[in-house]
mmCIF file of C-alpha atoms in Angstrom:
data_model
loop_
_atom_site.group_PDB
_atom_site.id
_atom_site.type_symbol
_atom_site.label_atom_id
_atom_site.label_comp_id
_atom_site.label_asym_id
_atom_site.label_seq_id
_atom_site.Cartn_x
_atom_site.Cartn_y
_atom_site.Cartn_z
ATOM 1 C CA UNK A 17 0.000 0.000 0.000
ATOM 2 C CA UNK A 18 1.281 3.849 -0.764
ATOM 3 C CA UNK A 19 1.103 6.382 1.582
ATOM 4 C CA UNK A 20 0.986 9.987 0.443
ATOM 5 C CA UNK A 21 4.102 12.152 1.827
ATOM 6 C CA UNK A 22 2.836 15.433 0.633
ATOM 7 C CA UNK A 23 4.571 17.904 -1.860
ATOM 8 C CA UNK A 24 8.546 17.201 -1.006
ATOM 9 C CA UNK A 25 11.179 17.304 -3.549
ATOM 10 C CA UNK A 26 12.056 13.795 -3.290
ATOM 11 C CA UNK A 27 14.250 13.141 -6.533
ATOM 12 C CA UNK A 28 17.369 10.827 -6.146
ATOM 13 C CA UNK A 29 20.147 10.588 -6.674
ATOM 14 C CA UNK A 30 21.109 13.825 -6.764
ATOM 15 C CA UNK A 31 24.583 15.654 -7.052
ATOM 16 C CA UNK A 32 26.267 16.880 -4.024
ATOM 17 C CA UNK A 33 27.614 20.325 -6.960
ATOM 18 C CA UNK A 34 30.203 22.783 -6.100
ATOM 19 C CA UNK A 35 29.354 26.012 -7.702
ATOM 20 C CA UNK A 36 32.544 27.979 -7.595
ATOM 21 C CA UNK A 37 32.723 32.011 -8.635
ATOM 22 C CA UNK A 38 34.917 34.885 -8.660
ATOM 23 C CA UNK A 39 33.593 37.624 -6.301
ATOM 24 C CA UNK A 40 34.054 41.287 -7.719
ATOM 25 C CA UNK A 41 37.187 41.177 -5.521
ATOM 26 C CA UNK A 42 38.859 38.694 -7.374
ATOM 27 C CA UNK A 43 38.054 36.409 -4.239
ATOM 28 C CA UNK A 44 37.097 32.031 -4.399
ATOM 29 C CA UNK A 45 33.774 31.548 -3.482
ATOM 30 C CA UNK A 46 32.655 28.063 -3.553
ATOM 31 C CA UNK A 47 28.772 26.948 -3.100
ATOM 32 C CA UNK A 48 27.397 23.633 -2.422
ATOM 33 C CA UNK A 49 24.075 23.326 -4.411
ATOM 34 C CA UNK A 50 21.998 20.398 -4.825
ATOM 35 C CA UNK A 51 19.659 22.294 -7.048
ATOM 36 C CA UNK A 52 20.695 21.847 -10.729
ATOM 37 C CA UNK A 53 21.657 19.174 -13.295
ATOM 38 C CA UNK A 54 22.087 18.762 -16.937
ATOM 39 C CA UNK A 55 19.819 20.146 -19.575
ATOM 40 C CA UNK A 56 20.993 19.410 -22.862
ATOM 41 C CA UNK A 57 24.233 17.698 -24.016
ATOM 42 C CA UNK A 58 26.421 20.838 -23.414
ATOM 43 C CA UNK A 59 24.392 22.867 -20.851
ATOM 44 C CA UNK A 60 23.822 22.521 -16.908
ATOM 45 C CA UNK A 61 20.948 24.432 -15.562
ATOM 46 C CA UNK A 62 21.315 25.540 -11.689
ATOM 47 C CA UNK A 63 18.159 27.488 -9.577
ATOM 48 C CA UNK A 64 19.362 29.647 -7.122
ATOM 49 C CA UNK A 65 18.489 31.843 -4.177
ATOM 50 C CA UNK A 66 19.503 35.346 -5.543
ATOM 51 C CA UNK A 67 20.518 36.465 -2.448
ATOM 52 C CA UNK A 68 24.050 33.920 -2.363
ATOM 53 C CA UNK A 69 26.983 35.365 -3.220
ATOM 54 C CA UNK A 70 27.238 33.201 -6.044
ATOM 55 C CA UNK A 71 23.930 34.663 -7.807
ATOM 56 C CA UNK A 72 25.912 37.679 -7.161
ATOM 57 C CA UNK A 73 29.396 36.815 -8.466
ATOM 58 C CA UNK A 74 27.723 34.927 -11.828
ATOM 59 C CA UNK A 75 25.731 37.928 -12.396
ATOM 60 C CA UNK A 76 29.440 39.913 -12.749
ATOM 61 C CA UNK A 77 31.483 37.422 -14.444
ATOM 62 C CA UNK A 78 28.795 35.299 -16.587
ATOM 63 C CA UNK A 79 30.504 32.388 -15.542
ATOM 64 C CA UNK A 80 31.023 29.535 -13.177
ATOM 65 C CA UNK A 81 32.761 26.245 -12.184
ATOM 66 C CA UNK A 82 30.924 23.045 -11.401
ATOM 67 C CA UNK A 83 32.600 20.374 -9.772
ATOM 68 C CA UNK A 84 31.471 17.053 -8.432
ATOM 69 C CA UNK A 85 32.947 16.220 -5.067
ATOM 70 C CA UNK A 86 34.009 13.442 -3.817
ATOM 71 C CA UNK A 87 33.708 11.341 -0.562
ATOM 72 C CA UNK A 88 37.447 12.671 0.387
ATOM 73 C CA UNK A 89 36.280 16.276 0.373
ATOM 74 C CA UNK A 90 32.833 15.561 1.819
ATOM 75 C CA UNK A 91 33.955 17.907 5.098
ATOM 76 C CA UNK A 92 34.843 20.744 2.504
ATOM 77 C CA UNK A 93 31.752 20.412 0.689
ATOM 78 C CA UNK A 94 29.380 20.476 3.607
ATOM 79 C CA UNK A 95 31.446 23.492 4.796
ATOM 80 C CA UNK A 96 30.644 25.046 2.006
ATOM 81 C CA UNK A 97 26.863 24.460 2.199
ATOM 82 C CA UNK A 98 26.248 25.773 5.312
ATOM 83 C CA UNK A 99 28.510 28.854 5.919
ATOM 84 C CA UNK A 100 27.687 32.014 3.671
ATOM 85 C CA UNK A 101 30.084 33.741 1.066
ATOM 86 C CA UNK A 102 27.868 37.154 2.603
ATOM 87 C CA UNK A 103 29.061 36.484 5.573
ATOM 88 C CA UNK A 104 32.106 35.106 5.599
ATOM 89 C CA UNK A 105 34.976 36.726 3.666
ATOM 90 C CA UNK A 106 37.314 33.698 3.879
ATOM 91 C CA UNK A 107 35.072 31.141 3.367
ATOM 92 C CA UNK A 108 36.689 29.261 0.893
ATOM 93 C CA UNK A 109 40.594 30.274 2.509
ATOM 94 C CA UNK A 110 39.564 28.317 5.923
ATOM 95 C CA UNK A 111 39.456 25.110 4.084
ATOM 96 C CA UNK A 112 42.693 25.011 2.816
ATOM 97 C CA UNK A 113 41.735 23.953 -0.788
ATOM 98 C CA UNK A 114 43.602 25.210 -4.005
ATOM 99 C CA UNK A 115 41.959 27.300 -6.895
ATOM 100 C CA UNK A 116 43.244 27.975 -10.314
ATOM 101 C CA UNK A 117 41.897 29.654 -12.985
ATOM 102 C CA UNK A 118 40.419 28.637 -15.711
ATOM 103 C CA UNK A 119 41.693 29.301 -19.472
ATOM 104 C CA UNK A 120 38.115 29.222 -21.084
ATOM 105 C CA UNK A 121 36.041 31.046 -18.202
ATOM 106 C CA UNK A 122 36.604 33.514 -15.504
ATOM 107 C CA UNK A 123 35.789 31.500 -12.558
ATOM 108 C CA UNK A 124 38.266 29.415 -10.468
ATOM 109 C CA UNK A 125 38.777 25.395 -10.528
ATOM 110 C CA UNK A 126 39.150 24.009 -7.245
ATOM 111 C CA UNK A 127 42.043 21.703 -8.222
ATOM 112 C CA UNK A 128 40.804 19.224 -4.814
ATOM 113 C CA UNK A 129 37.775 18.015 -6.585
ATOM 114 C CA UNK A 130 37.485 14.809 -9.086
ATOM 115 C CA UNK A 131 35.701 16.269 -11.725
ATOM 116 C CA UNK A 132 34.852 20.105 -13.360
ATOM 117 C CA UNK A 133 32.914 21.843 -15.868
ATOM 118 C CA UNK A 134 33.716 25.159 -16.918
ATOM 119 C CA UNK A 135 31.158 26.765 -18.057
ATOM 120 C CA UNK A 136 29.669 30.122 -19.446
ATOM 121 C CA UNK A 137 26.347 31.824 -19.001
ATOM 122 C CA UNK A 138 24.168 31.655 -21.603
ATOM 123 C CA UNK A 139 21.108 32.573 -20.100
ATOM 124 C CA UNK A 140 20.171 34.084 -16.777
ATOM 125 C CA UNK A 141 15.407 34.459 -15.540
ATOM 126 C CA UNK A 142 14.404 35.683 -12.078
ATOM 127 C CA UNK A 143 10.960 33.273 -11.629
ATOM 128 C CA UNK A 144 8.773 33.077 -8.667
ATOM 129 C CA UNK A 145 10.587 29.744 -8.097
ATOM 130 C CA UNK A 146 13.984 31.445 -7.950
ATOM 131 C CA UNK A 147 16.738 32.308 -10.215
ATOM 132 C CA UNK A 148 17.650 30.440 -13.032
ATOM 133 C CA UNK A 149 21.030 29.988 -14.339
ATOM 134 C CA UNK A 150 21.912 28.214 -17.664
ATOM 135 C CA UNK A 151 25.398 27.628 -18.570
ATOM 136 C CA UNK A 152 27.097 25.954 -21.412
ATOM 137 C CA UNK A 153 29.550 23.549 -20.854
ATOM 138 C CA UNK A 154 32.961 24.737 -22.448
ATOM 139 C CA UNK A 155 35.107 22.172 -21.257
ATOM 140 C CA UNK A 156 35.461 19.733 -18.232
ATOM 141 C CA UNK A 157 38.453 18.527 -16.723
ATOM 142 C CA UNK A 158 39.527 15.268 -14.280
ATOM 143 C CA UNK A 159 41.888 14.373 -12.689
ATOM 144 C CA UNK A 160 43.658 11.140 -14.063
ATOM 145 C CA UNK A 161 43.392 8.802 -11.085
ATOM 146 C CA UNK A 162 39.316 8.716 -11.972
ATOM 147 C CA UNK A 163 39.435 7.682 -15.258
ATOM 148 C CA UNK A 164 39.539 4.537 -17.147
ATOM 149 C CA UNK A 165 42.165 2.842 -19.697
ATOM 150 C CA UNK A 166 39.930 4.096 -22.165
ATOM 151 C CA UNK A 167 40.185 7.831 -20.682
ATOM 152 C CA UNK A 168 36.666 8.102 -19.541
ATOM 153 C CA UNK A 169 35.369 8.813 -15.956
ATOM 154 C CA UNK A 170 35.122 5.865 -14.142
ATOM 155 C CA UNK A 171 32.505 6.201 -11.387
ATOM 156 C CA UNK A 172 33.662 3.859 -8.773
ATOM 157 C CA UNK A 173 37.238 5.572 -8.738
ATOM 158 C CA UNK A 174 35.292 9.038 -9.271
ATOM 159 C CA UNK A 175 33.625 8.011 -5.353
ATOM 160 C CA UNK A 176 30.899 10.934 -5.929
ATOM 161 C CA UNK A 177 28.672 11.944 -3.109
ATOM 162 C CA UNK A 178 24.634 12.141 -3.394
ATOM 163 C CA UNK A 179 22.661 14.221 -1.269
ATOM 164 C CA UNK A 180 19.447 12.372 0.062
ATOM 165 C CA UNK A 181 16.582 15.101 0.447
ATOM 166 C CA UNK A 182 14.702 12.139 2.697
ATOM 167 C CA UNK A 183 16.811 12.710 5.285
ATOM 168 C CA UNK A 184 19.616 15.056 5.117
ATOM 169 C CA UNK A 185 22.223 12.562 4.150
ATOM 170 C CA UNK A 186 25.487 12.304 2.049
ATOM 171 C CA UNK A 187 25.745 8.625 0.151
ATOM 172 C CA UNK A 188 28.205 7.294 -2.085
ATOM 173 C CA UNK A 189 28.102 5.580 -4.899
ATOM 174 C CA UNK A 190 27.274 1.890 -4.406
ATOM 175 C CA UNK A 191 27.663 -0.983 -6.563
ATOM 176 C CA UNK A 192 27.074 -1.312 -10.337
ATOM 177 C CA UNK A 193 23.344 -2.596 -10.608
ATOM 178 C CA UNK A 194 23.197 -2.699 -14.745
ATOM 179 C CA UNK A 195 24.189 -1.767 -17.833
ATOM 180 C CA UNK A 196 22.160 1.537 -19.444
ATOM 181 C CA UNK A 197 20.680 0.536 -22.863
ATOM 182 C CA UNK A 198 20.859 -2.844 -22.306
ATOM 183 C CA UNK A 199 19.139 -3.943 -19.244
ATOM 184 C CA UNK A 200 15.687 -3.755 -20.839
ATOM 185 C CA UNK A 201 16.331 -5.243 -23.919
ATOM 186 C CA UNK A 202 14.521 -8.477 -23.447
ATOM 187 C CA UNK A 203 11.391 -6.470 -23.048
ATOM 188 C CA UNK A 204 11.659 -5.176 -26.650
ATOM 189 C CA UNK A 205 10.393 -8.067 -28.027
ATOM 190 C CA UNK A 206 7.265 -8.122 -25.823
#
């Protein structure tokens, strides 16, 4: 039998992202955000509160990093979910991660984390249900020890975190359950 939870946001898996931004100072600041995901092949589409920093600093630079963390950096991450970039001007300096900067946007890569997309603003809407950033992917960059012989991203070595909206969690990736594409073949002949 079902039993109706009410209106929740109740999607999973999804993406523990690290939005990272140049303030107007020049100055790293790094969001976690569980709100966005891919929307077309080369573009990831994030909502945010447009009172963060970060709404502020993509506004300026009409850019941003997106990194997936991993379960190494999970303290980091959290960090950065729960103290404010308005509030605190070293933020991202108290937890002793690197940044770089990218060569194809101006936002920072925070050389810690697995896995990055660089991307550029292509389109920016205030809604009633927040403000909505689309950016298109220009390039995306990993370190070596996560990818396969083949060169792509191997998941398992790649150890990403998921945020459970159920109950305030961080998971990592468990065990491979299928193969996409392929799994429901036999029903194709139905």
């Amino acid at each position: 039998m079902r039993k109706s939870l009410g209106v929740k946001p109740y999607v999973f898996p999804m993406p523990v992202l690290m939005i990272a931004t140049y303030g107007e100072d020049g100055v790293v600041d790094v969001m976690n955000m569980a709100w966005g995901g891919i929307c077309d092949t080369d573009k990831i589409a994030l909502n945010i509160t447009e009172s963060h920093k970060t709404a502020a600093n993509i506004k300026a630079h009409n850019a941003f990093t997106i990194s997936v963390t991993d379960r190494a950096h999970m303290a980091e991450a959290d960090f950065f979910g729960i103290a404010s970039g308005n509030r605190m001007a070293d933020k991202f300096e108290r937890t002793g991660l690197t940044a770089t900067r990218s060569e194809l946007v101006d936002a920072p890569i925070i050389e810690e984390f697995p896995l990055t997309l660089e991307c550029e603003v292509v389109q920016m809407a205030r809604c009633e249900w927040g403000f909505r950033v689309v950016g298109q992917i220009k390039n995306v960059t990993a370190h070596e020890e996560v990818l396969d012989a083949e060169g792509n991203v191997d998941v398992a070595k790649l150890d990403p975190l998921m945020f459970d909206q159920f109950q305030n969690n961080y998971w990592a990736v468990g065990e491979l359950a299928g193969k996409a594409w392929s799994a429901g073949t036999g029903l194709m002949g139905k």
